mmCIF file of C-alpha atoms in Angstrom:
data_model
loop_
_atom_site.group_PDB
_atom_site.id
_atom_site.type_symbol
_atom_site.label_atom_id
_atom_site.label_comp_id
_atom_site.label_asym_id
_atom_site.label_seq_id
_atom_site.Cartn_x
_atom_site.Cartn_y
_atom_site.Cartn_z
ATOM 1 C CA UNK P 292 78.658 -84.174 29.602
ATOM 2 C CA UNK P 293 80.810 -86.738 27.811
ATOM 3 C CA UNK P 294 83.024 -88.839 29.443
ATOM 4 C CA UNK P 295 85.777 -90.017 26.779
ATOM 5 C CA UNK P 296 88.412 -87.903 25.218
ATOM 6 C CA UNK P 297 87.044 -88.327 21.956
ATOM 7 C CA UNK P 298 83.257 -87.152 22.941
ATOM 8 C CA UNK P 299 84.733 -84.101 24.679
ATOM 9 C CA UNK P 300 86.084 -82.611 21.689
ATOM 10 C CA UNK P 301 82.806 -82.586 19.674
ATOM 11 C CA UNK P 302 82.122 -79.469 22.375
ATOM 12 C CA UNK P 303 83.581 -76.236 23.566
ATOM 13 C CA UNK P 304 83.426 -74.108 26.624
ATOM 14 C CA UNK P 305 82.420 -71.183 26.110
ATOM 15 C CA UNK P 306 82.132 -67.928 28.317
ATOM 16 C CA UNK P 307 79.743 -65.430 28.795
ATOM 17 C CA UNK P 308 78.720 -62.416 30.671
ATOM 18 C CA UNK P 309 82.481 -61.760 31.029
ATOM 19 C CA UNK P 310 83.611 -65.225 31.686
ATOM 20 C CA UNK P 311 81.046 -65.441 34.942
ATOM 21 C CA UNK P 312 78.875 -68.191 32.944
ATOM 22 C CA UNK P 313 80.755 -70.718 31.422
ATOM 23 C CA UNK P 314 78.527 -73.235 29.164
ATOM 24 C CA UNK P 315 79.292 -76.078 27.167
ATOM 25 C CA UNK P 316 78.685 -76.227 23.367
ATOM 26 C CA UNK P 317 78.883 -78.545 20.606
ATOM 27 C CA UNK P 318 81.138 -77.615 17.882
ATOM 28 C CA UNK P 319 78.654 -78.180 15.503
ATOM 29 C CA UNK P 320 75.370 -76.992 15.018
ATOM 30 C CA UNK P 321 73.476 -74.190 16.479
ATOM 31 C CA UNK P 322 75.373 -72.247 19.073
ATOM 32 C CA UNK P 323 74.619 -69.569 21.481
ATOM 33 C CA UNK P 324 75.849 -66.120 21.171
ATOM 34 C CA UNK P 325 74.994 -62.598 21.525
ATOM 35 C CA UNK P 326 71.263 -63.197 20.815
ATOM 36 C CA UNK P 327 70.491 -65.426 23.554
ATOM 37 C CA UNK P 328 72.456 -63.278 26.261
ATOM 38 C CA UNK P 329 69.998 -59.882 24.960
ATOM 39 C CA UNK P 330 66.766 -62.358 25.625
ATOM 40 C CA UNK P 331 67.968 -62.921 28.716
ATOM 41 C CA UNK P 332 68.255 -59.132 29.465
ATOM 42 C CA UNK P 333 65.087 -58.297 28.742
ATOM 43 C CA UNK P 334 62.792 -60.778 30.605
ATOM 44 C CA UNK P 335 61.701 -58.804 33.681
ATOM 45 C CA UNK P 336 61.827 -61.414 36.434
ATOM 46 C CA UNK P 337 61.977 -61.690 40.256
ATOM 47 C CA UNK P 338 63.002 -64.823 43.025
ATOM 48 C CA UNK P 339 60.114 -67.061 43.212
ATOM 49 C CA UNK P 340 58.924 -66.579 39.536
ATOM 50 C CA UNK P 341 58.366 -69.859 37.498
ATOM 51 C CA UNK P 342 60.744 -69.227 34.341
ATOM 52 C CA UNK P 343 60.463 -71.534 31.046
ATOM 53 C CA UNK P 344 62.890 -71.320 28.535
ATOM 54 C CA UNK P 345 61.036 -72.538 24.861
ATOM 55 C CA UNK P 346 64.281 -73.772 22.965
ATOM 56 C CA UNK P 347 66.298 -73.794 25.174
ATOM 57 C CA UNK P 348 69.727 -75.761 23.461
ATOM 58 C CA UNK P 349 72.511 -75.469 25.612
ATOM 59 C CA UNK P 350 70.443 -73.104 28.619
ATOM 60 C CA UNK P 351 72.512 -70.166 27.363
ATOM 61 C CA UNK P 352 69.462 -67.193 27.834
ATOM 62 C CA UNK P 353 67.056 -69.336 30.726
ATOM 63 C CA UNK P 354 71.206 -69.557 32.524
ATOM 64 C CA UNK P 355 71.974 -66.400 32.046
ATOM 65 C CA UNK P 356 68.950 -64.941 33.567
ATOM 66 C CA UNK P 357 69.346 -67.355 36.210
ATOM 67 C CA UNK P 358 72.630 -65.775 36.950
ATOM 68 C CA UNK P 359 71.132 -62.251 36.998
ATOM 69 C CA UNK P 360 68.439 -63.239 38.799
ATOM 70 C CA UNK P 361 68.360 -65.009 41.694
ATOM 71 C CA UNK P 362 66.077 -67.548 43.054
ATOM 72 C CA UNK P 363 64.147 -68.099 40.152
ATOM 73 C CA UNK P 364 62.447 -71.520 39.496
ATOM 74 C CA UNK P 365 63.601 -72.075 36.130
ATOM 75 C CA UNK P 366 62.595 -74.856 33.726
ATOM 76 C CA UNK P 367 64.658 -75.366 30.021
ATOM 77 C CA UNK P 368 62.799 -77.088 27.302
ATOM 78 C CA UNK P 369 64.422 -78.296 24.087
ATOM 79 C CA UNK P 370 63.152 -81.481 21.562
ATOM 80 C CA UNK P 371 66.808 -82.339 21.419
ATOM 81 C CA UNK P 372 68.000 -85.141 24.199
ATOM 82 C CA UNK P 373 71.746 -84.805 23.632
ATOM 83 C CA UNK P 374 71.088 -80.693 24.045
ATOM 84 C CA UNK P 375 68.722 -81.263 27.290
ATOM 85 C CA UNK P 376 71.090 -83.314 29.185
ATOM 86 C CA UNK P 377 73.683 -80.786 28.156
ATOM 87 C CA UNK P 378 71.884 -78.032 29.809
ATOM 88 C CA UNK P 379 71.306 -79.670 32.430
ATOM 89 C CA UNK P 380 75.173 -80.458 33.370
ATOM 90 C CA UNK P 381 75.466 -76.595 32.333
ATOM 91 C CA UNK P 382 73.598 -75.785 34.671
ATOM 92 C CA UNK P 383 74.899 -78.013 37.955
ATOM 93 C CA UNK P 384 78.650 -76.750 36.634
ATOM 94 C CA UNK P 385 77.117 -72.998 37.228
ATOM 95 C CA UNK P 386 75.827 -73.977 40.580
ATOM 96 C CA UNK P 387 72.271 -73.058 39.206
ATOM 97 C CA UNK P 388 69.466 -74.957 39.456
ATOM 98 C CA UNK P 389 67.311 -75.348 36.710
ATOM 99 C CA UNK P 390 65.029 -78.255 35.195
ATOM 100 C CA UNK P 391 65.856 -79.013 31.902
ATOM 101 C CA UNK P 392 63.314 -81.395 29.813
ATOM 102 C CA UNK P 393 62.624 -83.048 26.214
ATOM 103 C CA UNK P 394 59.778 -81.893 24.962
ATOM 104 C CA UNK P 395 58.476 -80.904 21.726
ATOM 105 C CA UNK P 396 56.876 -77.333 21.404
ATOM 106 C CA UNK P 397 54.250 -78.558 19.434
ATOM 107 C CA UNK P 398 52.850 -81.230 21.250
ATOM 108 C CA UNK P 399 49.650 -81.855 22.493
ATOM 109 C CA UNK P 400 48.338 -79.850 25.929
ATOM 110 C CA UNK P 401 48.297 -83.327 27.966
ATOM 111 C CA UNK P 402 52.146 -83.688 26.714
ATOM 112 C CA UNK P 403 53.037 -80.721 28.358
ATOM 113 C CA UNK P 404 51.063 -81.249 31.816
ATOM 114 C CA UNK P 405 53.302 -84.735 31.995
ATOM 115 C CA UNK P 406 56.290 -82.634 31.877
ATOM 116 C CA UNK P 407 55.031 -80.847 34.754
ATOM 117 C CA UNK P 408 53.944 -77.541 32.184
ATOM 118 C CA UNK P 409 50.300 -77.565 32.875
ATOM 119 C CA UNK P 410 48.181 -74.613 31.429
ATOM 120 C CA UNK P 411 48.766 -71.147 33.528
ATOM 121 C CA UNK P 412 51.623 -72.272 35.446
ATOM 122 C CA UNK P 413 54.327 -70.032 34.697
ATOM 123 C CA UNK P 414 55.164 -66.199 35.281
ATOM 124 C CA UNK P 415 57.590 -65.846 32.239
ATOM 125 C CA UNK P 416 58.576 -67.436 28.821
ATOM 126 C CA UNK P 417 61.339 -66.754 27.046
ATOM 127 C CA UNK P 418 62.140 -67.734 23.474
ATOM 128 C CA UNK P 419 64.412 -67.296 20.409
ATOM 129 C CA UNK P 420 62.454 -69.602 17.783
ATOM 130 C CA UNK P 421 64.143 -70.361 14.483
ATOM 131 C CA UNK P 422 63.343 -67.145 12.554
ATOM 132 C CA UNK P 423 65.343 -67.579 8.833
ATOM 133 C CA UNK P 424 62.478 -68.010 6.091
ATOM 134 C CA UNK P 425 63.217 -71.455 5.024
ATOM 135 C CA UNK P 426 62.042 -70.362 1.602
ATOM 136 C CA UNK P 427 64.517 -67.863 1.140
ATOM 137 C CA UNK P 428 67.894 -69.151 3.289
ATOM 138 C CA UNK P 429 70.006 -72.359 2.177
ATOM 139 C CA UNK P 430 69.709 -74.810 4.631
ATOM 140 C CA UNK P 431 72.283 -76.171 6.470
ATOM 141 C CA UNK P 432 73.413 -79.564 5.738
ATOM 142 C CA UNK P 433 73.878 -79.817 10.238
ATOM 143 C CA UNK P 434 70.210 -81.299 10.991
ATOM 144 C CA UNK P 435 70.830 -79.719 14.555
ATOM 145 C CA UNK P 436 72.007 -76.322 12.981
ATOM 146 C CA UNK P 437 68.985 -76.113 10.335
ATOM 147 C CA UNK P 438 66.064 -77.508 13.020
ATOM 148 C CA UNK P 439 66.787 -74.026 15.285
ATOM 149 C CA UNK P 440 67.332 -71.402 12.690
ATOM 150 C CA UNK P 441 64.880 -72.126 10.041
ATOM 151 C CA UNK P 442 61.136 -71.307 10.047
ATOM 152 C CA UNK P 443 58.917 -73.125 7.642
ATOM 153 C CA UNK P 444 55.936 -70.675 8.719
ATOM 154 C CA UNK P 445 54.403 -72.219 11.481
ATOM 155 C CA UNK P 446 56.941 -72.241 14.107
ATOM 156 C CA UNK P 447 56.117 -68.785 15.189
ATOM 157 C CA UNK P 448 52.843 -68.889 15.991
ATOM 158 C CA UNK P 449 52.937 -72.663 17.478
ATOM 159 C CA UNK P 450 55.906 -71.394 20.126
ATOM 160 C CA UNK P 451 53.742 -68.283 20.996
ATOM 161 C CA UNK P 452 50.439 -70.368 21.153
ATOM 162 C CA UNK P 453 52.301 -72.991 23.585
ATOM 163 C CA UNK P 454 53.689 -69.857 25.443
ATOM 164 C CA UNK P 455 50.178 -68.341 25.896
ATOM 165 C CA UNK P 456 48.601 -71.502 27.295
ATOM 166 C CA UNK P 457 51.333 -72.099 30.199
ATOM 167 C CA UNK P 458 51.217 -68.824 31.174
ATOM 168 C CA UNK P 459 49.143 -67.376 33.753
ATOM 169 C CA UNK P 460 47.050 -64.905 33.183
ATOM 170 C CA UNK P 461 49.448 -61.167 33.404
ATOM 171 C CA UNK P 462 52.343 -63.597 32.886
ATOM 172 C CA UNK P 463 54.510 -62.108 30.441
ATOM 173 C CA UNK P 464 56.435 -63.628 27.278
ATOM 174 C CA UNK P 465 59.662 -62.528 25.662
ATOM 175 C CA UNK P 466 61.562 -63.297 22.918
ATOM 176 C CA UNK P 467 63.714 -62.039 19.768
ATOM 177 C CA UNK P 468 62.923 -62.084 16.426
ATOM 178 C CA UNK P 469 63.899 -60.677 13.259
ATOM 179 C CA UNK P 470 63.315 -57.092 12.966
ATOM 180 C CA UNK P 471 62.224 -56.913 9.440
ATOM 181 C CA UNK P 472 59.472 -59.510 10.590
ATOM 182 C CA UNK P 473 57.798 -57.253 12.985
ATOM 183 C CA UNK P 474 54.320 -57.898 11.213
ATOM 184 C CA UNK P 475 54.626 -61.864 12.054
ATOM 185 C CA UNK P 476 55.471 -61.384 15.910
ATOM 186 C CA UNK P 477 52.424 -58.898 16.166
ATOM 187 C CA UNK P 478 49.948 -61.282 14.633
ATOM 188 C CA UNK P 479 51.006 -64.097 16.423
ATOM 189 C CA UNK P 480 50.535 -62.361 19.823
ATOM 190 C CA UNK P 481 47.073 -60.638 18.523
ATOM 191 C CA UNK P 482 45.081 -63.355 20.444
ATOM 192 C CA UNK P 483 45.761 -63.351 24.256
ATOM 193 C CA UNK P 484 48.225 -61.042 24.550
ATOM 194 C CA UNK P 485 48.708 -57.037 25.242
ATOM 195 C CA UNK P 486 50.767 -54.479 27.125
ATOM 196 C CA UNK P 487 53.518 -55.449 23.999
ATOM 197 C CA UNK P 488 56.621 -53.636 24.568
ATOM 198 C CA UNK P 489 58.895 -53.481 21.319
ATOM 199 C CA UNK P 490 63.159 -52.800 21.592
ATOM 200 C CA UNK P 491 64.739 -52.122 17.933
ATOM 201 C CA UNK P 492 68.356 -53.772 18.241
ATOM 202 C CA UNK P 493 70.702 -51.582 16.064
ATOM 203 C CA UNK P 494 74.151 -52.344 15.069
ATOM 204 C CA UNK P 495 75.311 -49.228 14.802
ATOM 205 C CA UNK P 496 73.904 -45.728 14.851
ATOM 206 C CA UNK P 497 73.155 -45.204 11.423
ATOM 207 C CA UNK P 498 72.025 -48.679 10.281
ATOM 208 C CA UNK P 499 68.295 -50.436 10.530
ATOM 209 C CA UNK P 500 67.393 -52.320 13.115
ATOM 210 C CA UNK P 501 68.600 -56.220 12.913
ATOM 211 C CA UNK P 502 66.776 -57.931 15.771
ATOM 212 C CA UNK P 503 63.615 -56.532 18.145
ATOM 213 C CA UNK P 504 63.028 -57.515 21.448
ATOM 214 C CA UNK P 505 59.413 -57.850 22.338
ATOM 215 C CA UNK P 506 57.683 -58.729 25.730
ATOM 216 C CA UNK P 507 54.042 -59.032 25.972
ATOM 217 C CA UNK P 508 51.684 -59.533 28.875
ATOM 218 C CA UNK P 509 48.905 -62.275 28.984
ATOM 219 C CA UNK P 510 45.194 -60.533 29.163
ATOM 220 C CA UNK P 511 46.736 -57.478 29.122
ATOM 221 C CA UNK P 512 44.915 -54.579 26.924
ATOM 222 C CA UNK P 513 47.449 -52.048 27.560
ATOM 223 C CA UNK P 514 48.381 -50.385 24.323
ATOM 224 C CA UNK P 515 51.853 -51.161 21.904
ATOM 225 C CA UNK P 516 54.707 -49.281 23.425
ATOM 226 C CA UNK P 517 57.712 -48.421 21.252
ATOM 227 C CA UNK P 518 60.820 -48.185 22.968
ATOM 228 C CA UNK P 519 64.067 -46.821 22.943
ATOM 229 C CA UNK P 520 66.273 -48.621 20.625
ATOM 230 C CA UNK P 521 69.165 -50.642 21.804
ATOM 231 C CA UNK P 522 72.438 -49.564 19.779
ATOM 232 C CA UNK P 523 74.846 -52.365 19.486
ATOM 233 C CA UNK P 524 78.412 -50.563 18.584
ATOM 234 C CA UNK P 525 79.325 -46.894 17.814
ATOM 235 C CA UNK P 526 80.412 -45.646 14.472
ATOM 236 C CA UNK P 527 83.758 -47.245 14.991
ATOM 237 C CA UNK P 528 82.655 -50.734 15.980
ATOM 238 C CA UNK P 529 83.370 -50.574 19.458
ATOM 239 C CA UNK P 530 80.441 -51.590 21.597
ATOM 240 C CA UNK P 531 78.103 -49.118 23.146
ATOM 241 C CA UNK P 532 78.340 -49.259 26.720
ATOM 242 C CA UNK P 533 74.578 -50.240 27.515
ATOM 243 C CA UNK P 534 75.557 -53.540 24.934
ATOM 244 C CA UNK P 535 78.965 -53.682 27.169
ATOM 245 C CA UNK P 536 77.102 -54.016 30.441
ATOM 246 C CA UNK P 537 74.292 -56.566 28.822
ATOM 247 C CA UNK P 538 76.731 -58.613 27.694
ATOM 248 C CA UNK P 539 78.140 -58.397 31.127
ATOM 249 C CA UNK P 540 75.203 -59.823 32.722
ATOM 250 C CA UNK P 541 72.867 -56.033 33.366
ATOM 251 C CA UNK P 542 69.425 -56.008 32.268
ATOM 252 C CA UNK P 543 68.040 -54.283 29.499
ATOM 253 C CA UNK P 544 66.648 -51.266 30.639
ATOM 254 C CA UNK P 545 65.354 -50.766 33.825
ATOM 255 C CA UNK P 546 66.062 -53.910 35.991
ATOM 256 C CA UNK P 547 64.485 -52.303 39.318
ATOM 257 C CA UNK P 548 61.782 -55.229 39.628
ATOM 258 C CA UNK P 549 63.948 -57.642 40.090
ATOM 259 C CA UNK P 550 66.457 -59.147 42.387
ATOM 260 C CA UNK P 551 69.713 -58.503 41.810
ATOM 261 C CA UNK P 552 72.585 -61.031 41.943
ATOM 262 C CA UNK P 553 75.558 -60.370 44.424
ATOM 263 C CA UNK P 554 78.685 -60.027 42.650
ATOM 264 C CA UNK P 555 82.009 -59.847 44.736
ATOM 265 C CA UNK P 556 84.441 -57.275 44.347
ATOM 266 C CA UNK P 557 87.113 -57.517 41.916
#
């Protein structure tokens, strides 16, 4: 974290899951929000599993599930340096312990294994990859800010083909992407993956889906499920009370596989 005056305010703290996870930003550029904390909620973990976090920025979603989930071996991987060293002080000021690295997604196998990411080594990934169409969205003139949310067509299926080769086999992936893209994320897991579970994010009741959450199982030849849809805020803009207790730090859905944080009485 910077050390001058002057550095400092180039960044913000910034709470989530009700002010229990506070994380350092910069101002600039791409920042964490609600997306990243709904990843987190839906990765299915338990203490001892091997975590990576693909794009990780400032740790906000590997952090948060950290927080939920206890124990967790959890490794945060972003190309960025000034971002990786940022998560990594995020995640010593959260008492969590995490290993954050520099590494680009699309490097070569051999990169990876010197980063200590050899090929089926890890239990989960989780990922939010830039998903705006880079043909169709104005880019930002933030370098930072444009490198995670546009997609020039590739980055899709280069994050989910890195994902499938450090995974072990029945390891699962996660990640959110644009709902209207549905046809992209299920091609890009066609090789190597089954068992995909889809969750429409809604903003409210009577609108179309925005986002879908999708976790998919390495080897696995179970068949697509379609879940229930996750409803952001009711018809008055208030949020729905599932949304309330994500955003809070619950996991999406069922969280009975996994180990539960403590949290002391208020």
């Amino acid at each position: 974290m910077p050390a001058d005056p002057a550095a400092a305010a180039d960044f913000t703290e910034d709470a989530f899951l009700a002010g229990q996870l506070l994380l350092r930003q910069p101002r600039r550029g791409h920042r964490a929000g609600h997306d990243a904390i709904l990843l987190a909620a839906a990765v299915r973990a338990r203490a001892g599993a091997r975590v990576v976090e693909f794009g990780a920025g400032a740790g906000a979603a590997g952090l948060a599930l950290a927080w939920r989930v206890r124990g967790i071996d959890l490794t945060l991987i972003d190309v960025d340096p000034v971002l990786v060293d940022l998560a990594q002080a995020n995640a010593a000021a959260n008492n969590i312990v995490a290993r954050a690295v520099v590494l680009d997604l699309g490097a070569p196998p051999a990169q990876f294994a010197e980063a200590g990411l050899p090929p089926d080594c890890a239990d989960h990934v989780l990922m939010n990859p830039p998903f705006h169409a880079a043909q169709r969205h104005r880019a930002s003139p933030d370098a930072a800010r444009r490198t995670a949310h546009l997609d020039e067509g590739e980055v899709l299926d280069a994050w989910v083909g890195a994902a499938r080769r450090v995974l072990k086999s029945g390891g699962t992936l996660t990640l959110i992407w644009r709902a209207d893209e549905l046809d992209r994320v299920l091609a890009a897991l066609r090789r190597g993956f089954g068992g995909i579970e889809i969750v429409p994010v809604y903003p409210k009741p009577e609108g179309a889906a925005i986002r879908i959450l999708v976790r998919a199982v390495k080897g696995s030849r179970a068949p697509l499920h379609l879940c229930a849809g996750l409803v952001l805020n009711d018809v008055a803009g208030n949020a729905s009370d599932e949304a309330r207790s994500i955003l809070e730090g619950a996991a999406l859905g069922s969280g009975a596989d996994e180990t539960p944080r403590d949290v002391p009485e208020k």
